[in-house]
Short mmCIF file of C-alpha atoms in Angstrom, two decimals:
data_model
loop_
_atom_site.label_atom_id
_atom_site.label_comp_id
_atom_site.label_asym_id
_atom_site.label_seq_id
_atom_site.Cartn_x
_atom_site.Cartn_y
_atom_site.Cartn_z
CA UNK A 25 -22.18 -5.59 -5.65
CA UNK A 26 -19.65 -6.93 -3.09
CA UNK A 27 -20.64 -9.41 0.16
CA UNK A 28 -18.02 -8.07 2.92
CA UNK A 29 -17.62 -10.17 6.29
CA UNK A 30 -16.02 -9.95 8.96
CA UNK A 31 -15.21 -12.48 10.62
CA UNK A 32 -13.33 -13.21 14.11
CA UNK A 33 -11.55 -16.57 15.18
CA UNK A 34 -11.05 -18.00 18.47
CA UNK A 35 -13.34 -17.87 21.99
CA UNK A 36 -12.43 -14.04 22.12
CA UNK A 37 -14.56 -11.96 19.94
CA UNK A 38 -13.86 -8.88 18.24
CA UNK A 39 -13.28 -5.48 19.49
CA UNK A 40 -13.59 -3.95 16.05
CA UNK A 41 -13.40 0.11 16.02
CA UNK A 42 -14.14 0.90 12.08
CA UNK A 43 -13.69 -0.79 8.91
CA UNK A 44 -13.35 1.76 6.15
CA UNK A 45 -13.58 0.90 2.47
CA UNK A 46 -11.62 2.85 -0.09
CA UNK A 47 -12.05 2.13 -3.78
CA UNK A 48 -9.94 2.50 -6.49
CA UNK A 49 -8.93 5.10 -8.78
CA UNK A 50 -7.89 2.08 -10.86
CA UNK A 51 -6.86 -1.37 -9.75
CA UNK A 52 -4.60 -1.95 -12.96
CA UNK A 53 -6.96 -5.47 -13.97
CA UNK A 54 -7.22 -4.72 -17.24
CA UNK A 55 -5.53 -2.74 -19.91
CA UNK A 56 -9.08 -1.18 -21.04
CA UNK A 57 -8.44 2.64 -22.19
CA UNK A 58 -4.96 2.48 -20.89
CA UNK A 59 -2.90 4.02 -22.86
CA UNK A 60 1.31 5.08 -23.65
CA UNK A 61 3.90 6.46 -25.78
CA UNK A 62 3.63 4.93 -29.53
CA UNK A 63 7.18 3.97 -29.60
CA UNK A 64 6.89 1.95 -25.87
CA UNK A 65 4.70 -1.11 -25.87
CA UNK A 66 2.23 -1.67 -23.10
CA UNK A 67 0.71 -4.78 -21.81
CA UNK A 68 -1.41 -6.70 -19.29
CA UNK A 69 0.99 -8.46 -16.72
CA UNK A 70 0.08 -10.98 -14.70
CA UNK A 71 3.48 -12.52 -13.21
CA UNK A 72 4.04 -9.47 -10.97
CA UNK A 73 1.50 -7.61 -9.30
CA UNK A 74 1.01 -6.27 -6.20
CA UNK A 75 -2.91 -6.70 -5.96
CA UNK A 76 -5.81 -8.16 -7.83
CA UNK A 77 -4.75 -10.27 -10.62
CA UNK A 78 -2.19 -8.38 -12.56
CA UNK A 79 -0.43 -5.04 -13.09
CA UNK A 80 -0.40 -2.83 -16.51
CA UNK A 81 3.51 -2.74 -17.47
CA UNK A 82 5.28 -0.49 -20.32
CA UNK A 83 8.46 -1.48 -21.89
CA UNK A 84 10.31 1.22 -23.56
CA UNK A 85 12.63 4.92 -23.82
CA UNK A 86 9.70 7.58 -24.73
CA UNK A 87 8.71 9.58 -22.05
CA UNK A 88 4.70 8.96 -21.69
CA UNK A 89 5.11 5.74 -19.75
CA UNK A 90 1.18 5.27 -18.08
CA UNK A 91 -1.85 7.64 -19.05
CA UNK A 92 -5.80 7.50 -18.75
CA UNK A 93 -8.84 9.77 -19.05
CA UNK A 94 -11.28 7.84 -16.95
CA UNK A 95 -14.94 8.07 -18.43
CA UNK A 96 -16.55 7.92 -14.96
CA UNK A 97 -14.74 10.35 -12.46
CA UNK A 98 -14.18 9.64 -9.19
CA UNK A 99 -15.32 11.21 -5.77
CA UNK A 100 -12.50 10.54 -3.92
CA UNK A 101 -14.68 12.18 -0.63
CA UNK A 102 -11.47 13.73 0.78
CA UNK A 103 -9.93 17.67 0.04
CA UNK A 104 -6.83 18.63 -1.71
CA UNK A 105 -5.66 19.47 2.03
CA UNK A 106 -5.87 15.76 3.47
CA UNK A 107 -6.02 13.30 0.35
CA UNK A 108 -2.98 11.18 -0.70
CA UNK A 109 -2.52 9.64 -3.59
CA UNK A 110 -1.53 6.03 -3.08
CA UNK A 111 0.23 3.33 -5.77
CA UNK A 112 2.62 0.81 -6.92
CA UNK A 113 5.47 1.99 -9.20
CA UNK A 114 7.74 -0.68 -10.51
CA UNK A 115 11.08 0.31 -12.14
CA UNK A 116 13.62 -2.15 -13.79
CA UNK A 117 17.09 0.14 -13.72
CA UNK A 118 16.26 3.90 -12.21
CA UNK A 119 19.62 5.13 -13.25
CA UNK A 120 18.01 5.22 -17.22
CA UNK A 121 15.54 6.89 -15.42
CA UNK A 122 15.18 11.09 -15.70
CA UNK A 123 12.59 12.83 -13.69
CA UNK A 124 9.81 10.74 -12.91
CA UNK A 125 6.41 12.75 -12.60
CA UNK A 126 2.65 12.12 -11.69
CA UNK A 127 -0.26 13.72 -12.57
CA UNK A 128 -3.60 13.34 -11.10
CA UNK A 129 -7.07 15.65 -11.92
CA UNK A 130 -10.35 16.54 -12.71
CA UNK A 131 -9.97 17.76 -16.33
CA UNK A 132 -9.61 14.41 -18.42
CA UNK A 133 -6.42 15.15 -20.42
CA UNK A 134 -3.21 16.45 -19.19
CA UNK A 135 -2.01 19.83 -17.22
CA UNK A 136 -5.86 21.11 -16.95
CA UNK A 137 -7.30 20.72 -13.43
CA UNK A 138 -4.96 18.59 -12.37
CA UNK A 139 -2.43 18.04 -9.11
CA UNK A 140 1.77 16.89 -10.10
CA UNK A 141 4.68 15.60 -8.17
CA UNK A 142 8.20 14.68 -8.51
CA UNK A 143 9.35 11.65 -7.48
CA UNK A 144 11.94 10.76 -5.50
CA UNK A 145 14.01 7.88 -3.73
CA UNK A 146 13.03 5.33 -6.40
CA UNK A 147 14.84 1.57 -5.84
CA UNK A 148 15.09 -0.82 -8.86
CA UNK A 149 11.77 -2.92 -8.10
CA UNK A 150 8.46 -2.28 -6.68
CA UNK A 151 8.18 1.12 -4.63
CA UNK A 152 5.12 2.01 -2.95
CA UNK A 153 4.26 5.50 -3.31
CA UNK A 154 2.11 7.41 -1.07
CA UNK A 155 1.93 11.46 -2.15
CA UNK A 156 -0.14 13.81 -0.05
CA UNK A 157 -2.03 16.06 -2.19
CA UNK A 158 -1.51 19.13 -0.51
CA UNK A 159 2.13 19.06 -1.52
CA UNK A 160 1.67 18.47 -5.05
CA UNK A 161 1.56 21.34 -7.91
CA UNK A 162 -1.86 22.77 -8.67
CA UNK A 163 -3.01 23.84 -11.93
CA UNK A 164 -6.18 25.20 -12.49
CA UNK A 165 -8.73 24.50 -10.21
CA UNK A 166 -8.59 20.20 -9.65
CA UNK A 167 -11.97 18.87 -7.74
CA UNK A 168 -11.07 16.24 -5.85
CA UNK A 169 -14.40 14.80 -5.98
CA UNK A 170 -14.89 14.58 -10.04
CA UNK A 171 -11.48 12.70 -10.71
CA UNK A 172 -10.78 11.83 -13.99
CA UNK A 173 -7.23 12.20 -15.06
CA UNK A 174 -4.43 10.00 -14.29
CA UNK A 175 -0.40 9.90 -16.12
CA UNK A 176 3.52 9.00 -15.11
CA UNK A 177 6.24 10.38 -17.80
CA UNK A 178 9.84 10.78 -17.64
CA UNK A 179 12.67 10.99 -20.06
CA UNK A 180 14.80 8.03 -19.75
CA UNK A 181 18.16 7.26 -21.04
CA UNK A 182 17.45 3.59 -22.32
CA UNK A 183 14.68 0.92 -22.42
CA UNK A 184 13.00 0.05 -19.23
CA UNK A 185 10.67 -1.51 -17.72
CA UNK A 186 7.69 -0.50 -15.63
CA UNK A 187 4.62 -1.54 -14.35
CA UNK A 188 1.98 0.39 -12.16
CA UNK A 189 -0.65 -1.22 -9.80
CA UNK A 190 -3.23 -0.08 -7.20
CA UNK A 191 -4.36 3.30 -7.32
CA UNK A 192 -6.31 4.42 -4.76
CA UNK A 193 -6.91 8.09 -3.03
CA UNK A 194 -7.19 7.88 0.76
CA UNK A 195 -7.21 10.38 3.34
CA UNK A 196 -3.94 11.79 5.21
CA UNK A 197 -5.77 12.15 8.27
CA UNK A 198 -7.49 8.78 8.93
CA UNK A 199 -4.22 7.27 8.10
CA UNK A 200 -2.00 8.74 11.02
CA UNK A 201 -4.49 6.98 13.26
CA UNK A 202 -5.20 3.25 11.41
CA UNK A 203 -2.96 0.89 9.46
CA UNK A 204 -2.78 0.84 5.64
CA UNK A 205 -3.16 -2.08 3.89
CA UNK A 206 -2.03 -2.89 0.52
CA UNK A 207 -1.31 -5.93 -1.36
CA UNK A 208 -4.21 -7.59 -2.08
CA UNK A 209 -6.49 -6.23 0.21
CA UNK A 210 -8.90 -3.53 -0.99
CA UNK A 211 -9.03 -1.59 2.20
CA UNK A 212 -7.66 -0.07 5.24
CA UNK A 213 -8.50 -1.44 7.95
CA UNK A 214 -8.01 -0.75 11.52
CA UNK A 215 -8.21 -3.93 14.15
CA UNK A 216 -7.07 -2.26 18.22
CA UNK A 217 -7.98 -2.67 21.39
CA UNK A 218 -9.51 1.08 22.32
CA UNK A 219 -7.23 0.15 25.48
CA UNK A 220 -4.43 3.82 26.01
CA UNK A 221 -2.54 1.44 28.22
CA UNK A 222 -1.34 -1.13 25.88
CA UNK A 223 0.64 -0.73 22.70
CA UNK A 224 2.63 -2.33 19.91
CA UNK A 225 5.80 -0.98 17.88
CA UNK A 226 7.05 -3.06 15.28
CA UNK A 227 10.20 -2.12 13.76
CA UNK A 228 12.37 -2.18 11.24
CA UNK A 229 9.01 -1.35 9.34
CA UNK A 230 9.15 -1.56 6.10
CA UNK A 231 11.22 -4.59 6.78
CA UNK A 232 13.40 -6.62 4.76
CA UNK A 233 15.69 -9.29 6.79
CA UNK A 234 17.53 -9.89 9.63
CA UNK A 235 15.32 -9.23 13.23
CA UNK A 236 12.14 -7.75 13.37
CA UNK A 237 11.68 -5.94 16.87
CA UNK A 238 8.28 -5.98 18.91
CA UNK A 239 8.08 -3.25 21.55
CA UNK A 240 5.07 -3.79 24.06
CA UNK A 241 3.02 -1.29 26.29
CA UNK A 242 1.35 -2.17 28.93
CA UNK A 243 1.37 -5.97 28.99
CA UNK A 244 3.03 -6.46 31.91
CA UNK A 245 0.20 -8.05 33.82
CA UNK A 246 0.00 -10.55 31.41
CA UNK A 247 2.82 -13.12 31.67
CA UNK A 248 1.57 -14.53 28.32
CA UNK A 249 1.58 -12.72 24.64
CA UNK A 250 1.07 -15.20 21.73
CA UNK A 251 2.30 -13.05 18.12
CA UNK A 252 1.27 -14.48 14.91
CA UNK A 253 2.03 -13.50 11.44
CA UNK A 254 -0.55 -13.98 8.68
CA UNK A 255 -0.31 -12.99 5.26
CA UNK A 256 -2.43 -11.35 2.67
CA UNK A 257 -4.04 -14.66 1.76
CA UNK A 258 -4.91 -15.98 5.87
CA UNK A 259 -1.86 -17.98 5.56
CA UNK A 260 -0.32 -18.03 9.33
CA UNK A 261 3.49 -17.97 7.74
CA UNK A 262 4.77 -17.55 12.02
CA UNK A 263 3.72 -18.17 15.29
CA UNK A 264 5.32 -18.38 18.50
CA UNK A 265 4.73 -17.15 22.60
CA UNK A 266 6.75 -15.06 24.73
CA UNK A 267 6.86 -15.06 28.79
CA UNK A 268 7.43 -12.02 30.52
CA UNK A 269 9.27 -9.90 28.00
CA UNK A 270 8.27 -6.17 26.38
CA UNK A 271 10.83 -6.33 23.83
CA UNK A 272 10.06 -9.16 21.08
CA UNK A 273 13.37 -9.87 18.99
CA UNK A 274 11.62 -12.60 15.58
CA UNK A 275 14.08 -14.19 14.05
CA UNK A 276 12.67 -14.54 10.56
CA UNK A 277 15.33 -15.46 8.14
CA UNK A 278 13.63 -16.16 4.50
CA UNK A 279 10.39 -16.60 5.98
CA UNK A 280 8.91 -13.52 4.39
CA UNK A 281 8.63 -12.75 1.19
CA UNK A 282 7.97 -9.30 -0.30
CA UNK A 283 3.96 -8.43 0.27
CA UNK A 284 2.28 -6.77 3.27
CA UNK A 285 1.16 -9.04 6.19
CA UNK A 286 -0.84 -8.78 9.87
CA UNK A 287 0.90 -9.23 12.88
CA UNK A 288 -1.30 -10.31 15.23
CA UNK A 289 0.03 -9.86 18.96
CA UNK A 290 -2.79 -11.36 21.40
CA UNK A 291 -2.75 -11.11 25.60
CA UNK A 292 -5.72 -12.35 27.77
CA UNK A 293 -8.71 -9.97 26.10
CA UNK A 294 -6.69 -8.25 24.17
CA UNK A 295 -5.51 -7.92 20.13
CA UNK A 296 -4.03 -5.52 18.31
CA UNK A 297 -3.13 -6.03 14.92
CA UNK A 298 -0.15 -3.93 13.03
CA UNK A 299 0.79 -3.73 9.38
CA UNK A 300 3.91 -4.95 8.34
CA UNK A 301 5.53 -4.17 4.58
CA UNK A 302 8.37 -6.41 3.12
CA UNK A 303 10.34 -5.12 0.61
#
C-alpha cells in the first residue's frame, strides 16, 4: 500500500483539477526474471537511472538486448486505439546499432499477441520514448488489459551498452490535455488554473542550454508573475520575478542538469505548473 499527499505551499491554496496515477509495466528496480542474450551480460545499475533506484543495463553484440514474461499481467485500462507505451532507452554508440525494435503483449513469449515498433531518431544517451499503440504492428489478437510480454532486440555491429528504465502504459488522450511526468515521479500529474484566459508556453521544450522562453496569456492585469523552477526532488534550483512582460527570456546557463523539472509560474490567484525535460 502507498500513502499519497498532496500537499500545497504558500497562503494560496490549491486549485487542483485531477491527479491520475499510472503504474508500471516495470520500473526496472530489480533484475528479478529479467532476462537477455547468453553471449551479452546483464546487470542491475544503479549509477544511471532515470527513476526509482536504478536501471537494468545489457552490455554486449547479440541481438536480444531486454526481455520478460511478466507472471502477473497488467490491465493497462486504456485500448490499442489510445494507449502509448512509455520508457527510457539508453544507448552508448547508435551507429553499432541496427534496427532497434520493441515488443509489447498479452501472450507471455515473443510475436504471439503482441504490438512492435521500429525505432527511430535514437541519440547516444538516454532517449525517452513514447510509442502510441495504435501505430505499432499487431499480431494476433494483443489485450491490452492482460499484459504480459515485454522485449528490445537489434543486431548491432559491436559491443554496446544499454540500459532501460520506466515502463509505463498511459493513455494518448489524457496526455494531449495534462503534463507528463517522468523522472522520478510515478505519475502524471496535471496542476492549472481551469482559467481559458491565461496560459503558459515554455519553449525550447525538451530543452538543453542556452535561453528558455516563457510565453504568457492573459496576465496582463497582473503587473507581477513570480516563476520558479523545482526539480524532481522539491529542490527550488531557480527563482526570479518579472514586471510587466508576456515574454519570459531565463537565462539558465549550467543550472540544469538532465532530469524533468516543474516550472511553477504564479500571478495573484493564479498557478499553473508546466513540465520541462532536459536532455
Amino acid at each position: 500500500n502507498n500513502t499519497i499527499k498532496l500537499k500545497t505551499t504558500g497562503s494560496n491554496g490549491g486549485n487542483i483539477d485531477q491527479l491520475n496515477v499510472i503504474p508500471y509495466l516495470d520500473d526496472c528496480d530489480e533484475l528479478v526474471n529479467w532476462t537477455t542474450a547468453s553471449a551479452n551480460t546483464l546487470t542491475y545499475h544503479t549509477a544511471d537511472k532515470k527513476q526509482g533506484v536504478g536501471s537494468l543495463q545489457m552490455v554486449g553484440s547479440a541481438t536480444d538486448e531486454f526481455k520478460r514474461s511478466f507472471a502477473t499481467s497488467l490491465n493497462s485500462g486504456v485500448s490499442i486505439a489510445n494507449g502509448v507505451l512509455s520508457f527510457w532507452y539508453y544507448v552508448s554508440d547508435v551507429t553499432k546499432c541496427g534496427t532497434v525494435r520493441v515488443e509489447l503483449g498479452s501472450g507471455g513469449a515473443a510475436d504471439v499477441n503482441e504490438l512492435s515498433w521500429a525505432l527511430s531518431g535514437l541519440v547516444n544517451g538516454w532517449n525517452y520514448i513514447n510509442l502510441n499503440t495504435s501505430d505499432a504492428v499487431k499480431a494476433g489478437s494483443p489485450n491490452m488489459n492482460a499484459l504480459n510480454w515485454f522485449r528490445i532486440y537489434n543486431s548491432k555491429t559491436g559491443s554496446i551498452t544499454t540500459r532501460l528504465d520506466a515502463i509505463r502504459i498511459l493513455d494518448s488522450a489524457s496526455m494531449s490535455g495534462s503534463q507528463l511526468l517522468s523522472g522520478n515521479i510515478a505519475s502524471r500529474v496535471e496542476l492549472q488554473s481551469r482559467s481559458m484566459e491565461q496560459s503558459v508556453v515554455v519553449y525550447p521544450n525538451p530543452y538543453k542550454e542556452g535561453i528558455l522562453s516563457i510565453d504568457l496569456s492573459g496576465f496582463e492585469n497582473l503587473k507581477k508573475v513570480n516563476v520558479k523552477i523545482v526539480n524532481i526532488a522539491g529542490q527550488t534550483i531557480y527563482q526570479n520575478s518579472f514586471q510587466n512582460s508576456s515574454h519570459l527570456q531565463l537565462k539558465l546557463s549550467h543550472q540544469l542538469k538532465e532530469s524533468v523539472y516543474l516550472i511553477h509560474v504564479e500571478a495573484g490567484n493564479t498557478q499553473i505548473v508546466k513540465r520541462l525535460v532536459v536532455n
